[in-house]
Each structure stands twice: as structure tokens, then as C-alpha cells.
Short mmCIF file of C-alpha atoms in Angstrom, two decimals:
data_model
loop_
_atom_site.label_atom_id
_atom_site.label_comp_id
_atom_site.label_asym_id
_atom_site.label_seq_id
_atom_site.Cartn_x
_atom_site.Cartn_y
_atom_site.Cartn_z
CA MET A 20 -184.08 122.10 17.02
CA LYS A 21 -184.71 123.42 20.32
CA VAL A 22 -183.34 126.59 21.88
CA LEU A 23 -183.30 127.71 25.67
CA ILE A 24 -182.65 131.22 26.96
CA PRO A 25 -182.37 131.53 30.29
CA VAL A 26 -183.40 135.27 31.18
CA LYS A 27 -182.92 137.34 34.48
CA ARG A 28 -185.00 139.66 35.94
CA VAL A 29 -183.02 143.31 36.86
CA ILE A 30 -183.49 146.70 37.48
CA ASP A 31 -184.16 148.29 34.37
CA TYR A 32 -181.17 149.88 33.10
CA ASN A 33 -182.57 153.30 32.44
CA ILE A 34 -183.05 153.43 36.51
CA LYS A 35 -180.54 154.96 38.50
CA VAL A 36 -179.54 152.44 41.51
CA ARG A 37 -179.78 153.69 45.04
CA VAL A 38 -177.68 151.97 47.67
CA LYS A 39 -180.01 150.76 51.03
CA LYS A 40 -179.16 153.36 54.17
CA ASP A 41 -177.74 150.32 56.09
CA ASN A 42 -175.00 149.37 53.36
CA SER A 43 -176.68 145.66 52.71
CA GLY A 44 -177.54 146.05 49.45
CA VAL A 45 -179.36 147.97 46.64
CA GLU A 46 -183.02 149.15 46.66
CA THR A 47 -185.12 147.06 44.65
CA GLU A 48 -188.53 147.63 45.89
CA ASN A 49 -190.93 149.46 44.38
CA VAL A 50 -188.12 150.09 41.61
CA LYS A 51 -188.89 149.19 37.65
CA HIS A 52 -187.23 145.80 36.84
CA SER A 53 -187.07 144.35 33.41
CA ILE A 54 -185.27 141.81 31.60
CA ASN A 55 -181.36 141.86 31.66
CA PRO A 56 -180.34 143.78 28.18
CA PHE A 57 -178.10 140.75 27.24
CA ASP A 58 -180.69 138.27 27.58
CA GLU A 59 -182.80 140.25 25.14
CA ILE A 60 -179.80 140.19 23.18
CA ALA A 61 -180.07 136.30 22.91
CA LEU A 62 -183.69 136.14 22.55
CA GLU A 63 -183.30 138.25 19.57
CA GLU A 64 -180.93 135.97 17.85
CA ALA A 65 -183.24 132.83 18.97
CA MET A 66 -186.11 134.68 16.97
CA LEU A 67 -183.92 135.45 14.01
CA LEU A 68 -182.69 132.03 13.97
CA LYS A 69 -185.88 130.71 13.85
CA GLU A 70 -187.21 133.01 11.20
CA ALA A 71 -184.10 131.81 9.05
CA GLY A 72 -185.85 128.11 9.45
CA LEU A 73 -182.89 126.99 11.63
CA VAL A 74 -184.93 126.95 15.22
CA THR A 75 -188.22 124.94 15.92
CA GLU A 76 -188.76 125.68 19.74
CA ILE A 77 -187.53 128.73 21.67
CA VAL A 78 -187.95 128.17 25.42
CA ALA A 79 -187.37 131.04 27.95
CA VAL A 80 -186.34 129.87 31.68
CA SER A 81 -186.02 131.97 34.35
CA ILE A 82 -185.04 131.73 38.38
CA GLY A 83 -186.45 133.53 41.40
CA THR A 84 -189.45 134.71 43.04
CA GLU A 85 -193.33 135.07 41.43
CA MET A 86 -192.19 138.29 39.87
CA VAL A 87 -189.90 136.66 37.32
CA LYS A 88 -192.98 135.56 35.72
CA GLU A 89 -193.54 139.09 34.75
CA ILE A 90 -190.57 139.06 32.78
CA LEU A 91 -191.39 135.47 31.27
CA ARG A 92 -194.53 136.80 29.82
CA THR A 93 -192.05 139.71 28.22
CA ALA A 94 -189.37 136.90 26.79
CA LEU A 95 -192.96 135.38 25.22
CA ALA A 96 -194.18 138.25 23.69
CA ARG A 97 -190.62 138.49 22.28
CA GLY A 98 -191.35 135.35 20.46
CA ALA A 99 -190.55 132.23 22.94
CA ASP A 100 -192.83 129.84 22.54
CA ARG A 101 -192.95 128.80 26.11
CA ALA A 102 -191.42 129.19 29.14
CA VAL A 103 -189.91 127.56 32.21
CA TYR A 104 -190.05 129.30 35.94
CA ILE A 105 -187.76 127.94 38.83
CA GLN A 106 -189.62 128.99 42.05
CA VAL A 107 -187.34 130.35 44.66
CA GLN A 108 -188.18 131.48 47.87
CA ALA A 109 -187.45 135.34 48.35
CA THR A 110 -184.85 135.04 50.90
CA GLN A 111 -182.25 133.00 48.81
CA THR A 112 -179.78 134.48 46.88
CA ILE A 113 -178.52 131.97 44.73
CA PRO A 114 -174.39 132.66 43.32
CA ALA A 115 -173.53 131.59 39.60
CA LEU A 116 -172.43 128.25 40.22
CA GLY A 117 -176.02 127.77 41.99
CA ILE A 118 -177.44 129.52 39.00
CA ALA A 119 -175.07 126.92 36.19
CA LYS A 120 -176.09 123.71 38.65
CA ILE A 121 -180.04 124.71 38.30
CA LEU A 122 -179.90 125.71 34.70
CA LYS A 123 -177.96 122.32 34.17
CA GLU A 124 -180.95 120.51 35.32
CA VAL A 125 -183.26 122.51 33.10
CA VAL A 126 -180.98 121.60 30.06
CA LYS A 127 -181.35 117.94 31.17
CA ARG A 128 -185.49 118.07 31.04
CA GLU A 129 -185.66 119.92 27.78
CA ASN A 130 -182.71 118.46 26.05
CA PRO A 131 -181.78 121.40 23.38
CA GLN A 132 -179.32 121.72 21.08
CA LEU A 133 -178.23 124.82 22.21
CA VAL A 134 -178.40 127.46 24.99
CA ILE A 135 -178.14 131.11 24.10
CA MET A 136 -177.43 133.42 27.25
CA GLY A 137 -176.51 136.94 28.12
CA LYS A 138 -172.67 136.99 28.42
CA GLN A 139 -173.53 138.54 32.04
CA ALA A 140 -176.14 140.63 33.87
CA ILE A 141 -176.26 144.13 34.81
CA ASP A 142 -176.99 143.85 38.49
CA ASP A 143 -173.91 141.84 39.44
CA ASP A 144 -171.66 142.15 36.17
CA ASN A 145 -170.23 138.80 37.06
CA ASN A 146 -169.78 137.29 33.63
CA GLN A 147 -169.90 133.30 35.01
CA THR A 148 -172.85 131.62 34.84
CA GLY A 149 -172.65 130.43 31.04
CA GLN A 150 -169.13 129.14 31.43
CA MET A 151 -169.95 127.25 34.27
CA LEU A 152 -173.03 125.86 32.71
CA ALA A 153 -170.88 124.84 29.89
CA GLY A 154 -168.41 123.12 32.24
CA LEU A 155 -171.22 121.32 34.05
CA LEU A 156 -172.63 120.00 30.96
CA ASN A 157 -169.15 119.31 29.24
CA TRP A 158 -170.61 121.26 26.13
CA PRO A 159 -168.22 123.72 23.99
CA GLN A 160 -169.22 127.10 24.75
CA ALA A 161 -168.07 130.66 22.50
CA THR A 162 -168.61 133.76 24.64
CA PHE A 163 -169.05 137.32 23.65
CA ALA A 164 -170.92 136.37 20.16
CA SER A 165 -171.22 139.36 17.65
CA LYS A 166 -172.19 136.97 14.95
CA ILE A 167 -173.54 133.66 14.99
CA ILE A 168 -174.19 130.85 12.17
CA LEU A 169 -175.50 127.83 12.25
CA GLN A 170 -173.86 124.76 9.68
CA ASN A 171 -175.70 121.49 10.47
CA ASP A 172 -174.49 120.07 13.74
CA SER A 173 -172.23 122.95 14.45
CA ALA A 174 -171.98 126.80 14.99
CA GLN A 175 -169.78 129.51 13.76
CA VAL A 176 -169.37 132.29 16.12
CA THR A 177 -167.53 135.39 15.42
CA ARG A 178 -166.25 137.13 19.07
CA GLU A 179 -164.62 140.37 19.83
CA ILE A 180 -161.01 140.07 21.59
CA ASP A 181 -158.62 142.76 22.03
CA GLY A 182 -156.55 142.73 18.83
CA GLY A 183 -159.97 142.81 16.86
CA LEU A 184 -162.36 139.43 15.85
CA GLU A 185 -161.95 135.63 16.87
CA THR A 186 -164.28 133.26 14.22
CA LEU A 187 -164.82 129.88 16.49
CA CYS A 188 -166.32 126.71 15.09
CA VAL A 189 -168.32 124.53 17.95
CA GLN A 190 -170.00 121.26 17.97
CA LEU A 191 -173.77 121.46 19.02
CA PRO A 192 -175.00 121.14 21.56
CA ALA A 193 -172.89 124.04 22.96
CA VAL A 194 -173.54 127.24 25.16
CA ILE A 195 -173.09 130.60 23.64
CA THR A 196 -173.17 133.87 25.23
CA THR A 197 -173.88 137.23 23.97
CA ASP A 198 -172.70 140.61 23.20
CA LEU A 199 -174.03 143.78 22.88
CA ARG A 200 -173.01 143.98 19.44
CA LEU A 201 -175.01 140.62 17.91
CA ASN A 202 -178.31 142.40 17.13
CA GLU A 203 -180.69 144.92 18.13
CA PRO A 204 -184.00 143.72 19.84
CA ARG A 205 -186.78 144.84 18.03
CA TYR A 206 -189.90 146.10 19.78
CA ILE A 207 -192.96 144.08 21.10
CA SER A 208 -195.94 144.34 19.39
CA LEU A 209 -199.19 144.62 20.88
CA PRO A 210 -200.50 141.60 19.40
CA ALA A 211 -197.70 139.74 20.55
CA ILE A 212 -198.20 140.58 23.76
CA MET A 213 -201.88 139.25 24.20
CA GLN A 214 -200.41 136.13 22.37
CA SER A 215 -198.12 135.66 25.30
CA LYS A 216 -200.51 135.45 27.69
CA ARG A 217 -202.09 132.48 25.67
CA LYS A 218 -198.28 130.51 25.81
CA PRO A 219 -197.52 127.98 28.84
CA ILE A 220 -195.12 128.81 31.80
CA GLU A 221 -194.07 125.86 33.37
CA GLU A 222 -193.62 126.08 37.42
CA ILE A 223 -190.96 123.53 38.99
CA SER A 224 -190.07 124.40 42.96
CA LEU A 225 -185.92 124.42 43.31
CA GLU A 226 -186.43 121.74 45.83
CA SER A 227 -188.28 119.44 43.44
CA LEU A 228 -184.53 119.38 41.62
CA ASN A 229 -182.85 118.02 44.68
CA ILE A 230 -179.72 120.12 44.09
CA PRO A 231 -177.27 120.79 46.40
CA LEU A 232 -176.72 124.32 46.56
CA SER A 233 -173.58 126.02 48.49
CA PHE A 234 -173.81 129.65 49.61
CA GLY A 235 -170.23 130.20 50.37
CA ILE A 236 -170.43 134.01 49.18
CA LYS A 237 -171.75 136.72 51.31
CA THR A 238 -171.75 140.31 50.73
CA LEU A 239 -170.29 142.35 53.67
CA LYS A 240 -171.19 146.03 51.90
CA VAL A 241 -172.38 147.99 49.49
CA THR A 242 -171.40 151.64 48.75
CA PRO A 243 -172.23 154.09 46.01
CA PRO A 244 -169.24 155.10 44.25
CA LEU A 245 -167.46 158.27 45.34
CA ALA A 246 -168.69 161.90 44.09
CA ARG A 247 -166.05 163.22 41.62
CA LYS A 248 -164.90 166.58 42.25
CA GLY A 249 -165.81 169.71 40.28
CA GLY A 250 -163.94 170.08 37.47
CA GLN A 251 -161.78 173.60 36.70
CA ILE A 252 -160.90 175.99 33.78
CA LEU A 253 -157.72 176.99 33.42
CA PRO A 254 -156.29 179.63 31.47
CA ASP A 255 -153.54 177.93 29.61
CA VAL A 256 -151.05 175.01 29.53
CA GLU A 257 -148.54 176.23 31.90
CA THR A 258 -151.17 176.57 35.11
CA LEU A 259 -152.03 173.15 33.95
CA ILE A 260 -148.48 171.55 34.23
CA ASP A 261 -148.40 173.18 37.11
CA LYS A 262 -151.35 171.86 38.89
CA LEU A 263 -150.40 168.52 37.72
CA ARG A 264 -147.05 168.93 39.21
CA ASN A 265 -147.46 170.64 42.10
CA GLU A 266 -151.12 169.74 43.59
CA ALA A 267 -151.98 166.78 41.83
CA LYS A 268 -148.39 165.39 42.08
CA VAL A 269 -148.69 162.90 39.04
CA ILE A 270 -145.72 164.76 36.72
#
């Protein structure tokens, strides 16, 4: 079974995000980037399925400028067998639907039996691409997976919902998006990093895919969250109630 793993280059989750002075976006120059954490979980799950003998090939794919090759090498070091790089001009910001359309073309080329991807990216938190890809492919989908069991031509997926856990069975091929509790990605060993340099990365230009993309979404302004006011230490409950009633006016 072949598994396709889309990965996205995002600002590292340990870095404090700073807004540009003109409020046009966030600062990305000279800032550490890494693989989206949810995509790392998808990669780890594919590796676990491969180690169990259920997956034969793992293909990582990423869309962006030349800089995404760096995270594709990381994906290869994490266990992907090969990678596909969709080259995009630096000035192009592709919305979620456009990303899903591009991934659809990659799926048609690679013909995987399963697509595992992070439920969302930590930079925009859209949580849209996986669902849109499944819709474009007309494949079944299972989102927010906290457990995956492959059974012949189907996948049993446990997902977290408000009331507890829900277990679904989807026929393959399918799209599965991963939640935080699915697994814990392993550390990359030095031999794996060295071996990743010998693994192939196929480069495909966006223009060669001949996909009509719509750029109907425009970011008007990005602002940092408001700073919180300092807290107060109050002597007793009566003072707290008085402030809530007369100052905050919440009771």
C-alpha cells in the first residue's frame, strides 16, 4: 500500500510569532521554520503502519518555494521513501481550496491507497484542506483521528468528538486527518539524516499541472492579540464580589 503525506512549512511552534510593522502579515524572514506538527504526526503514523507491514511506500509532498525542500528532507529523514516538490513562486499565496486542487493532481499521479495529513496547519488554523481534498477526489474521509487500524480494504478510525470517542470505518482509498493524540513523533537519528540526502525529490512546477486557481481571499490586516491587564490580589471574597459587581459589571 502506498501512502501520501502532505507536509507544510510553518514557523516553528517554539518561536514567538511577530506581526509586521505594516500589519500586512507576520514576520517570516530569518525565522526558524519546521514541519507543521500535525503533519509530523501523520508521518509518524505512516511509519508505524509501514513497520507493521501494512504500508510499502511513503511519499511526502509539499507546495511552496525552494525553501520547502528543507522540510521535505526532514520528512525523508523521518522515514518517507521519496518526496514530491510542487514549485510555487514566492508571490503566490494559495488558499486552502487551491492547495486541495494541487494535491488532487498529485494523488492522480501517485495513485496512493491512503492520504494521511495533519488536521490543520498551526500558521492559519483553517482545518479545511483535508476535507476539501476528500471532496474533490470523492473519497471517504475520517478527520481528527486519534487511532487508525487498517483492515484489508478499509480503515477503522477512532476520532475525538465533544461527547467522547467515535469510531468510523471508511473504505480505501480514503483521506484521514490526524489529531494530537494519535502518536508521538520519534526523534530523528543521525544515520536517518544522512540517508535522507540520497533519497529522491521530484520537482514539478505549478504551471505544468495546469490547474485553474482562484485567489478570491485577501488578507486585509493582521494584528497581535491585545495585551492582558495586570491581575490583582484581593484580601477577601467580599472585595472580589464588589469589584465584579461595580467595576467589571459582570454580576
